[in-house]
Amino acid sequence: MGLKSMKLIQIVGARPQFIKYFPLQKVLEKEDSIKDILVHTGQHYDYQMSEVFFKQLGIKKPDYHLEVGSATQGVQTAKIIEKVEKVIIEEKPDFVIVYGDTNSTLGGALAAAKLHIPIIHIESGLRSYNKKMPEEINRVLTDHISSILLCPTKNACDNLKKEGFKNIAQKGKLISLDYKINNTEITSDNPLVMNTGDIMYDAVILSLKAAKNHSTILKKLNIEPKTYSFMTLHRAENTDDLERLKEMINFVVTHSKTKEIYFPVHPRTAKIIKSQKIELPEKIKPLEPLDYFDTLTMLNNALELFTDSGGMQKEAYWLKVPTITLRDETEWIETVKSGWNVLYKDYNGSHKLKKQLPCFGDGKTAERIKKVLKNVEGDK
Ligand code: UD1
């Protein structure tokens, strides 16, 4: 039994959230009964960090753009809370949807929770168990004030079980496409946990063909498939400590199997490289941040990936590109267990590749989420 019509506010703000939003927009735009209000917090604002994704993926113009911009953790999160609160009071939605683990996720969730609007958290249940990462704080807190927790994997459901969540649909297995929510009253005091699969997998499947047809990046750089390495590095834990940043750069240069390492540089990293006058070794070829199709193309054709990004560890896994993760731990343990991803400190120069298991769902996550929305009864 569902609400006759539903008003949603969806909150995005950082690059990976635009990618996660687009498969859901595609399925929701066909649903007359669901009003989807898009809020862009403005956490990311450079053309190559934001607008290019809206254009390329056909994401609608945000209904609200909050222009929060960059600031310290506290100021950025506080501005998001303040501005999202106003939108929620104005729009009175039935649900607020947040994605992932950024400051836009937590800020949006806190504003909603205090106004008693039930939260749906997409990409719930991930844990690095490292509270020095702002992302870990964001995801743990968001999970614990959400009413519907949509996990990308069974492991994420199991993590939530360990934290006391009891209402776990189908024991954390990928929910069937015709799964009916059992008329349970879902509230933030009785939240529902479900494994809907990983929405980034939908995004990759939807975009790969377009990337193959439209991206000219290999030609532009004059490179051949499988002759180069690909690298990204932007996490605060790696960039904000100068010694650590240098250690990571040296590690990549020493361990890469190719002569050239292409490195689209996140603005955070670019600013630090410039201000600290770090000279990148000759082997590393810095690039401006890339759009989604160019990123997928560069990744798909790379011999190997070095990264501290969460999303790219999975994209590389799906595209079968061996990965070395430039972090001390990862939330995406499935990629490590399968041998396709190795933490840099455990890397001995080779990967022990095993058969990939379908642990991230079947690429129909957006469809499942739509069904959840159509089924669910809010606590208002
Ligand atoms: C954020 C997320 C991180 C995610 C990443 C994706 C948090 C805590 N972290 O990190 O989990 O992996 O987005 O990219 O939310 N900047 C620009 N232009 C922009 C955006 C950022 O120049 O359009 C620079 C600014 O100097 C800013 C810095 O990058 O201070 C960091 O940006 P911020 O949004 O705070 O975090 P990210 O590092 O992007």
Short mmCIF file of C-alpha atoms and ligand atoms in Angstrom, two decimals:
data_model
loop_
_atom_site.label_atom_id
_atom_site.label_comp_id
_atom_site.label_asym_id
_atom_site.label_seq_id
_atom_site.Cartn_x
_atom_site.Cartn_y
_atom_site.Cartn_z
CA MET A 1 0.00 0.00 0.00
CA GLY A 2 1.63 3.22 -1.13
CA LEU A 3 0.98 6.91 -0.94
CA LYS A 4 -1.30 8.00 -3.80
CA SER A 5 1.20 10.60 -4.85
CA MET A 6 4.57 11.33 -3.40
CA LYS A 7 6.76 14.38 -3.17
CA LEU A 8 10.47 13.72 -2.90
CA ILE A 9 13.37 16.01 -2.30
CA GLN A 10 16.63 14.56 -3.60
CA ILE A 11 19.86 16.17 -2.44
CA VAL A 12 23.06 16.10 -4.47
CA GLY A 13 26.14 18.29 -4.30
CA ALA A 14 29.34 16.43 -5.14
CA ARG A 15 30.49 14.82 -8.38
CA PRO A 16 29.74 11.15 -7.55
CA GLN A 17 26.23 12.11 -6.44
CA PHE A 18 25.34 13.45 -9.89
CA ILE A 19 26.35 10.08 -11.34
CA LYS A 20 24.28 8.18 -8.74
CA TYR A 21 21.24 10.40 -9.24
CA PHE A 22 20.98 10.05 -13.01
CA PRO A 23 19.76 6.40 -13.27
CA LEU A 24 17.05 7.17 -10.71
CA GLN A 25 15.94 10.30 -12.53
CA LYS A 26 15.58 8.19 -15.66
CA VAL A 27 13.10 5.80 -14.03
CA LEU A 28 11.26 8.41 -11.96
CA GLU A 29 10.59 10.82 -14.82
CA LYS A 30 8.13 8.27 -16.22
CA GLU A 31 6.14 8.21 -12.96
CA ASP A 32 3.38 10.81 -12.80
CA SER A 33 2.62 9.97 -9.18
CA ILE A 34 6.11 10.90 -7.97
CA LYS A 35 7.19 14.53 -7.83
CA ASP A 36 10.98 14.65 -7.78
CA ILE A 37 12.44 17.93 -6.52
CA LEU A 38 16.18 18.18 -7.11
CA VAL A 39 18.37 20.20 -4.75
CA HIS A 40 22.02 20.91 -5.67
CA THR A 41 23.86 22.11 -2.57
CA GLY A 42 26.68 23.65 -4.63
CA GLN A 43 29.39 21.69 -2.75
CA HIS A 44 31.01 21.18 -6.15
CA TYR A 45 30.79 24.17 -8.46
CA ASP A 46 33.58 24.13 -11.09
CA TYR A 47 32.23 23.41 -14.58
CA GLN A 48 34.24 20.17 -14.85
CA MET A 49 33.14 19.05 -11.34
CA SER A 50 29.44 19.74 -11.77
CA GLU A 51 27.77 21.19 -14.85
CA VAL A 52 29.49 18.92 -17.34
CA PHE A 53 27.84 15.91 -15.62
CA PHE A 54 24.40 17.51 -15.80
CA LYS A 55 24.86 18.16 -19.52
CA GLN A 56 26.39 14.83 -20.42
CA LEU A 57 24.02 12.64 -18.40
CA GLY A 58 20.88 14.64 -19.21
CA ILE A 59 20.24 15.53 -15.58
CA LYS A 60 17.48 18.08 -15.19
CA LYS A 61 18.22 21.60 -13.99
CA PRO A 62 18.09 21.56 -10.17
CA ASP A 63 14.89 23.02 -8.73
CA TYR A 64 17.04 24.63 -6.04
CA HIS A 65 20.73 25.54 -6.24
CA LEU A 66 22.02 26.42 -2.78
CA GLU A 67 25.48 27.69 -3.81
CA VAL A 68 27.14 26.56 -0.63
CA GLY A 69 30.64 26.30 -2.15
CA SER A 70 33.85 25.27 -0.39
CA ALA A 71 34.55 25.86 3.31
CA THR A 72 35.84 23.99 6.34
CA GLN A 73 34.00 20.79 7.27
CA GLY A 74 31.91 22.51 9.93
CA VAL A 75 31.03 25.62 7.96
CA GLN A 76 30.17 23.71 4.78
CA THR A 77 27.96 21.21 6.63
CA ALA A 78 26.29 23.98 8.64
CA LYS A 79 25.50 26.01 5.53
CA ILE A 80 23.98 22.93 3.91
CA ILE A 81 21.77 22.27 6.97
CA GLU A 82 20.61 25.87 7.08
CA LYS A 83 19.76 26.09 3.39
CA VAL A 84 18.24 22.63 2.98
CA GLU A 85 16.04 23.27 6.03
CA LYS A 86 14.47 26.25 4.25
CA VAL A 87 13.72 24.18 1.15
CA ILE A 88 12.15 21.40 3.22
CA ILE A 89 9.95 23.86 5.12
CA GLU A 90 8.85 25.38 1.81
CA GLU A 91 8.22 22.13 -0.04
CA LYS A 92 6.99 19.81 2.75
CA PRO A 93 8.16 16.60 1.04
CA ASP A 94 7.08 13.08 2.00
CA PHE A 95 10.68 11.86 1.85
CA VAL A 96 14.18 13.24 1.49
CA ILE A 97 16.69 11.14 -0.46
CA VAL A 98 20.42 11.51 0.19
CA TYR A 99 23.32 9.69 -1.48
CA GLY A 100 26.65 8.37 -0.24
CA ASP A 101 28.84 10.01 2.36
CA THR A 102 29.65 13.62 1.56
CA ASN A 103 28.95 16.73 3.60
CA SER A 104 25.90 17.26 1.38
CA THR A 105 24.63 13.83 2.51
CA LEU A 106 24.94 14.56 6.23
CA GLY A 107 23.84 18.20 6.01
CA GLY A 108 20.73 17.25 4.04
CA ALA A 109 19.94 14.33 6.34
CA LEU A 110 20.28 16.39 9.52
CA ALA A 111 17.97 19.10 8.19
CA ALA A 112 15.37 16.49 7.25
CA ALA A 113 15.59 14.50 10.48
CA LYS A 114 15.03 17.56 12.67
CA LEU A 115 11.94 18.41 10.66
CA HIS A 116 10.72 14.79 11.03
CA ILE A 117 10.85 14.08 7.33
CA PRO A 118 11.79 10.42 6.74
CA ILE A 119 15.14 9.96 5.02
CA ILE A 120 16.02 7.43 2.36
CA HIS A 121 19.77 6.85 2.26
CA ILE A 122 21.14 5.43 -0.98
CA GLU A 123 24.51 3.68 -0.55
CA SER A 124 23.87 2.91 3.06
CA GLY A 125 25.81 0.59 5.38
CA LEU A 126 29.34 1.14 4.11
CA ARG A 127 32.05 1.29 6.73
CA SER A 128 35.79 1.90 6.68
CA TYR A 129 35.91 1.88 10.50
CA ASN A 130 38.22 4.89 10.28
CA LYS A 131 36.62 7.92 11.90
CA LYS A 132 39.46 10.16 10.77
CA MET A 133 37.71 10.21 7.38
CA PRO A 134 34.97 12.85 7.19
CA GLU A 135 33.09 10.40 4.95
CA GLU A 136 32.93 7.74 7.70
CA ILE A 137 31.39 10.24 10.12
CA ASN A 138 28.93 11.36 7.45
CA ARG A 139 27.79 7.86 6.57
CA VAL A 140 27.48 6.50 10.12
CA LEU A 141 25.44 9.49 11.30
CA THR A 142 23.25 9.55 8.20
CA ASP A 143 22.46 5.84 8.53
CA HIS A 144 21.40 6.27 12.13
CA ILE A 145 18.81 8.96 11.35
CA SER A 146 17.45 7.36 8.18
CA SER A 147 14.13 5.52 7.85
CA ILE A 148 14.92 3.51 4.71
CA LEU A 149 18.50 2.35 4.29
CA LEU A 150 19.26 1.14 0.78
CA CYS A 151 22.45 -0.90 0.75
CA PRO A 152 24.52 -1.65 -2.36
CA THR A 153 25.72 -5.06 -1.08
CA LYS A 154 24.91 -7.79 1.43
CA ASN A 155 28.02 -6.86 3.36
CA ALA A 156 26.64 -3.33 3.86
CA CYS A 157 23.43 -4.85 5.29
CA ASP A 158 25.53 -7.04 7.59
CA ASN A 159 27.42 -3.96 8.83
CA LEU A 160 24.11 -2.36 9.77
CA LYS A 161 22.97 -5.53 11.52
CA LYS A 162 26.10 -5.34 13.69
CA GLU A 163 25.08 -1.79 14.64
CA GLY A 164 21.68 -2.95 15.87
CA PHE A 165 19.43 -2.59 12.82
CA LYS A 166 16.84 -5.37 13.01
CA ASN A 167 14.42 -4.83 10.17
CA ILE A 168 16.49 -6.25 7.29
CA ALA A 169 14.57 -7.29 4.18
CA GLN A 170 15.27 -10.79 2.82
CA LYS A 171 18.21 -11.24 5.24
CA GLY A 172 20.31 -8.74 3.28
CA LYS A 173 20.10 -10.58 -0.03
CA LEU A 174 19.44 -8.51 -3.14
CA ILE A 175 15.70 -7.88 -2.91
CA SER A 176 13.63 -9.44 -5.64
CA LEU A 177 12.22 -7.04 -8.22
CA ASP A 178 8.67 -7.79 -7.08
CA TYR A 179 9.48 -7.46 -3.36
CA LYS A 180 6.55 -6.00 -1.47
CA ILE A 181 7.15 -3.99 1.65
CA ASN A 182 5.11 -5.81 4.22
CA ASN A 183 2.85 -2.91 5.14
CA THR A 184 5.21 -2.30 8.04
CA GLU A 185 5.19 1.20 9.44
CA ILE A 186 8.61 2.46 8.63
CA THR A 187 9.87 5.20 10.87
CA SER A 188 13.25 6.49 11.92
CA ASP A 189 12.71 4.46 15.12
CA ASN A 190 11.95 1.32 13.12
CA PRO A 191 14.05 1.73 10.02
CA LEU A 192 14.01 -0.69 7.11
CA VAL A 193 17.27 -1.97 5.61
CA MET A 194 17.26 -3.38 2.08
CA ASN A 195 19.87 -4.54 -0.40
CA THR A 196 18.87 -2.88 -3.66
CA GLY A 197 22.25 -3.33 -5.39
CA ASP A 198 24.63 -0.57 -6.39
CA ILE A 199 23.19 2.32 -8.38
CA MET A 200 26.64 3.12 -9.77
CA TYR A 201 26.47 -0.20 -11.58
CA ASP A 202 23.31 1.04 -13.32
CA ALA A 203 25.19 4.23 -14.22
CA VAL A 204 28.10 2.33 -15.76
CA ILE A 205 25.83 0.03 -17.76
CA LEU A 206 23.76 2.98 -19.00
CA SER A 207 26.83 5.01 -20.00
CA LEU A 208 29.38 2.60 -21.41
CA LYS A 209 28.00 2.55 -24.93
CA ALA A 210 27.68 6.35 -25.04
CA ALA A 211 31.23 6.63 -23.72
CA LYS A 212 32.45 4.31 -26.49
CA ASN A 213 30.58 6.34 -29.10
CA HIS A 214 31.33 9.85 -27.90
CA SER A 215 34.62 9.96 -26.02
CA THR A 216 37.65 10.97 -28.07
CA ILE A 217 40.04 11.14 -25.14
CA LEU A 218 42.38 8.33 -26.29
CA LYS A 219 42.78 10.02 -29.65
CA LYS A 220 43.29 13.43 -28.05
CA LEU A 221 46.04 12.06 -25.81
CA ASN A 222 47.37 9.88 -28.61
CA ILE A 223 47.45 6.71 -26.51
CA GLU A 224 46.73 3.06 -27.23
CA PRO A 225 44.49 0.84 -25.06
CA LYS A 226 46.22 -1.08 -22.26
CA THR A 227 49.53 0.75 -22.59
CA TYR A 228 49.08 3.22 -19.74
CA SER A 229 48.07 3.43 -16.07
CA PHE A 230 45.28 5.59 -14.73
CA MET A 231 45.41 7.36 -11.38
CA THR A 232 43.23 9.54 -9.12
CA LEU A 233 44.06 10.98 -5.70
CA HIS A 234 41.87 13.44 -3.82
CA ARG A 235 40.93 12.19 -0.35
CA ALA A 236 41.66 14.58 2.49
CA GLU A 237 43.53 11.78 4.32
CA ASN A 238 46.00 11.62 1.38
CA THR A 239 46.19 15.22 0.23
CA ASP A 240 46.19 17.19 3.46
CA ASP A 241 49.33 15.54 4.84
CA LEU A 242 52.26 16.57 2.64
CA GLU A 243 54.44 13.56 3.51
CA ARG A 244 51.59 11.19 2.82
CA LEU A 245 50.84 12.86 -0.51
CA LYS A 246 54.48 12.51 -1.59
CA GLU A 247 54.52 8.89 -0.38
CA MET A 248 51.49 8.09 -2.55
CA ILE A 249 52.95 9.76 -5.64
CA ASN A 250 56.23 7.88 -5.19
CA PHE A 251 54.39 4.64 -4.62
CA VAL A 252 52.49 4.96 -7.90
CA VAL A 253 55.62 5.83 -9.88
CA THR A 254 57.58 2.93 -8.38
CA HIS A 255 54.84 0.33 -8.83
CA SER A 256 53.22 1.21 -12.14
CA LYS A 257 53.73 -1.35 -14.88
CA THR A 258 53.60 1.23 -17.66
CA LYS A 259 55.67 4.17 -18.87
CA GLU A 260 52.84 6.68 -18.57
CA ILE A 261 50.39 7.32 -15.75
CA TYR A 262 47.46 9.59 -16.63
CA PHE A 263 46.18 11.57 -13.66
CA PRO A 264 43.07 13.78 -13.82
CA VAL A 265 43.72 16.07 -10.88
CA HIS A 266 40.89 16.98 -8.46
CA PRO A 267 40.92 20.72 -7.64
CA ARG A 268 41.72 19.98 -3.98
CA THR A 269 44.88 18.08 -5.02
CA ALA A 270 45.76 20.63 -7.72
CA LYS A 271 45.70 23.46 -5.19
CA ILE A 272 48.00 21.58 -2.81
CA ILE A 273 50.43 20.55 -5.56
CA LYS A 274 50.64 24.19 -6.61
CA SER A 275 50.89 25.78 -3.17
CA GLN A 276 53.45 23.23 -1.94
CA LYS A 277 55.41 23.41 -5.21
CA ILE A 278 55.35 19.62 -5.62
CA GLU A 279 57.01 18.56 -8.87
CA LEU A 280 55.23 15.58 -10.37
CA PRO A 281 57.61 12.93 -11.74
CA GLU A 282 57.93 12.81 -15.54
CA LYS A 283 55.98 9.52 -15.75
CA ILE A 284 52.86 11.14 -14.31
CA LYS A 285 50.82 13.06 -16.86
CA PRO A 286 48.42 15.44 -15.11
CA LEU A 287 45.05 16.21 -16.74
CA GLU A 288 42.16 18.54 -15.91
CA PRO A 289 39.22 16.75 -14.17
CA LEU A 290 37.47 14.59 -16.77
CA ASP A 291 33.79 14.24 -17.59
CA TYR A 292 32.06 10.89 -17.02
CA PHE A 293 32.40 9.43 -20.52
CA ASP A 294 36.09 10.31 -20.72
CA THR A 295 36.67 8.88 -17.26
CA LEU A 296 34.97 5.60 -18.17
CA THR A 297 36.94 5.45 -21.43
CA MET A 298 40.28 6.13 -19.77
CA LEU A 299 39.51 3.56 -17.09
CA ASN A 300 38.17 0.88 -19.44
CA ASN A 301 41.33 1.08 -21.54
CA ALA A 302 43.86 1.36 -18.72
CA LEU A 303 46.19 -1.49 -17.85
CA GLU A 304 45.76 -0.75 -14.15
CA LEU A 305 44.24 1.81 -11.81
CA PHE A 306 45.75 3.55 -8.78
CA THR A 307 43.05 5.37 -6.80
CA ASP A 308 41.72 6.55 -3.47
CA SER A 309 38.22 7.08 -4.88
CA GLY A 310 35.41 4.85 -3.64
CA GLY A 311 33.44 4.86 -6.87
CA MET A 312 36.36 4.13 -9.12
CA GLN A 313 37.33 0.99 -7.19
CA LYS A 314 33.97 -0.45 -8.24
CA GLU A 315 33.95 0.95 -11.76
CA ALA A 316 37.36 -0.65 -12.30
CA TYR A 317 36.04 -3.93 -10.91
CA TRP A 318 33.08 -3.95 -13.30
CA LEU A 319 35.33 -3.04 -16.21
CA LYS A 320 37.87 -5.68 -15.10
CA VAL A 321 40.78 -3.32 -14.58
CA PRO A 322 43.14 -4.43 -11.76
CA THR A 323 43.25 -1.77 -9.05
CA ILE A 324 45.64 -0.68 -6.34
CA THR A 325 43.79 1.39 -3.72
CA LEU A 326 45.80 4.22 -2.20
CA ARG A 327 44.25 3.92 1.24
CA ASP A 328 44.83 1.95 4.44
CA GLU A 329 41.40 0.32 4.26
CA THR A 330 38.42 0.21 1.92
CA GLU A 331 34.67 -0.02 2.31
CA TRP A 332 34.49 -2.07 -0.89
CA ILE A 333 35.86 -5.30 0.55
CA GLU A 334 34.16 -7.39 -2.15
CA THR A 335 36.60 -5.99 -4.72
CA VAL A 336 39.54 -6.94 -2.50
CA LYS A 337 38.23 -10.45 -1.74
CA SER A 338 37.92 -11.10 -5.47
CA GLY A 339 41.57 -10.21 -6.01
CA TRP A 340 40.84 -7.36 -8.45
CA ASN A 341 41.66 -4.67 -5.89
CA VAL A 342 44.64 -4.63 -3.52
CA LEU A 343 45.38 -2.07 -0.79
CA TYR A 344 48.66 -0.34 -1.58
CA LYS A 345 50.34 -1.57 1.61
CA ASP A 346 49.52 -5.20 0.64
CA TYR A 347 50.59 -4.85 -2.98
CA ASN A 348 53.50 -7.02 -4.08
CA GLY A 349 53.40 -6.25 -7.77
CA SER A 350 50.64 -8.58 -8.89
CA HIS A 351 46.95 -9.34 -8.51
CA LYS A 352 45.53 -12.80 -7.81
CA LEU A 353 42.47 -12.43 -9.99
CA LYS A 354 39.46 -14.60 -9.14
CA LYS A 355 36.11 -15.03 -10.84
CA GLN A 356 33.89 -12.03 -10.14
CA LEU A 357 30.71 -12.67 -8.16
CA PRO A 358 27.57 -10.58 -8.75
CA CYS A 359 27.83 -8.91 -5.34
CA PHE A 360 26.74 -5.42 -6.47
CA GLY A 361 23.36 -6.46 -7.85
CA ASP A 362 22.24 -6.69 -11.44
CA GLY A 363 22.25 -3.10 -12.70
CA LYS A 364 18.53 -2.71 -11.95
CA THR A 365 18.95 -0.78 -8.72
CA ALA A 366 17.08 2.32 -9.90
CA GLU A 367 14.11 0.15 -10.84
CA ARG A 368 14.15 -1.47 -7.37
CA ILE A 369 14.32 1.92 -5.65
CA LYS A 370 11.37 3.14 -7.71
CA LYS A 371 9.38 0.09 -6.57
CA VAL A 372 10.31 0.75 -2.96
CA LEU A 373 9.05 4.32 -3.35
CA LYS A 374 5.81 3.19 -4.92
CA ASN A 375 5.25 0.65 -2.14
CA VAL A 376 6.17 2.53 0.88
CA GLU A 377 4.03 4.33 3.40
CA GLY A 378 5.71 7.24 5.12
CA ASP A 379 5.47 7.98 8.82
CA LYS A 380 3.51 11.17 8.33
C1 UD1 B 1 34.01 15.43 -1.56
C2 UD1 B 1 33.61 14.32 -0.59
C3 UD1 B 1 34.32 13.03 -0.97
C4 UD1 B 1 34.09 12.68 -2.42
C5 UD1 B 1 34.47 13.86 -3.30
C6 UD1 B 1 34.20 13.58 -4.74
C7 UD1 B 1 33.17 15.26 1.64
C8 UD1 B 1 33.64 15.32 3.04
N1 UD1 B 1 33.99 14.65 0.79
O1 UD1 B 1 35.39 15.64 -1.38
O2 UD1 B 1 33.82 11.98 -0.17
O3 UD1 B 1 34.87 11.56 -2.76
O4 UD1 B 1 33.71 15.01 -2.89
O5 UD1 B 1 34.87 14.48 -5.56
O6 UD1 B 1 32.09 15.72 1.35
N2 UD1 B 1 37.09 22.42 -5.03
C9 UD1 B 1 37.15 23.23 -6.13
N3 UD1 B 1 36.09 23.19 -7.00
C10 UD1 B 1 35.00 22.41 -6.82
C11 UD1 B 1 34.96 21.60 -5.67
C12 UD1 B 1 36.02 21.60 -4.80
O7 UD1 B 1 38.10 23.96 -6.35
O8 UD1 B 1 34.09 22.43 -7.66
C13 UD1 B 1 38.26 22.40 -4.09
C14 UD1 B 1 38.18 23.45 -3.03
O9 UD1 B 1 39.47 23.87 -2.75
C15 UD1 B 1 37.67 22.67 -1.83
C16 UD1 B 1 38.31 21.32 -2.04
O10 UD1 B 1 38.33 21.15 -3.45
O11 UD1 B 1 38.00 23.26 -0.63
C17 UD1 B 1 37.57 20.18 -1.40
O12 UD1 B 1 36.23 20.14 -1.86
P1 UD1 B 1 35.07 19.50 -0.93
O13 UD1 B 1 33.77 19.58 -1.62
O14 UD1 B 1 35.17 20.07 0.44
O15 UD1 B 1 35.51 18.00 -0.79
P2 UD1 B 1 36.08 16.98 -1.87
O16 UD1 B 1 37.53 16.83 -1.61
O17 UD1 B 1 35.67 17.30 -3.25
#
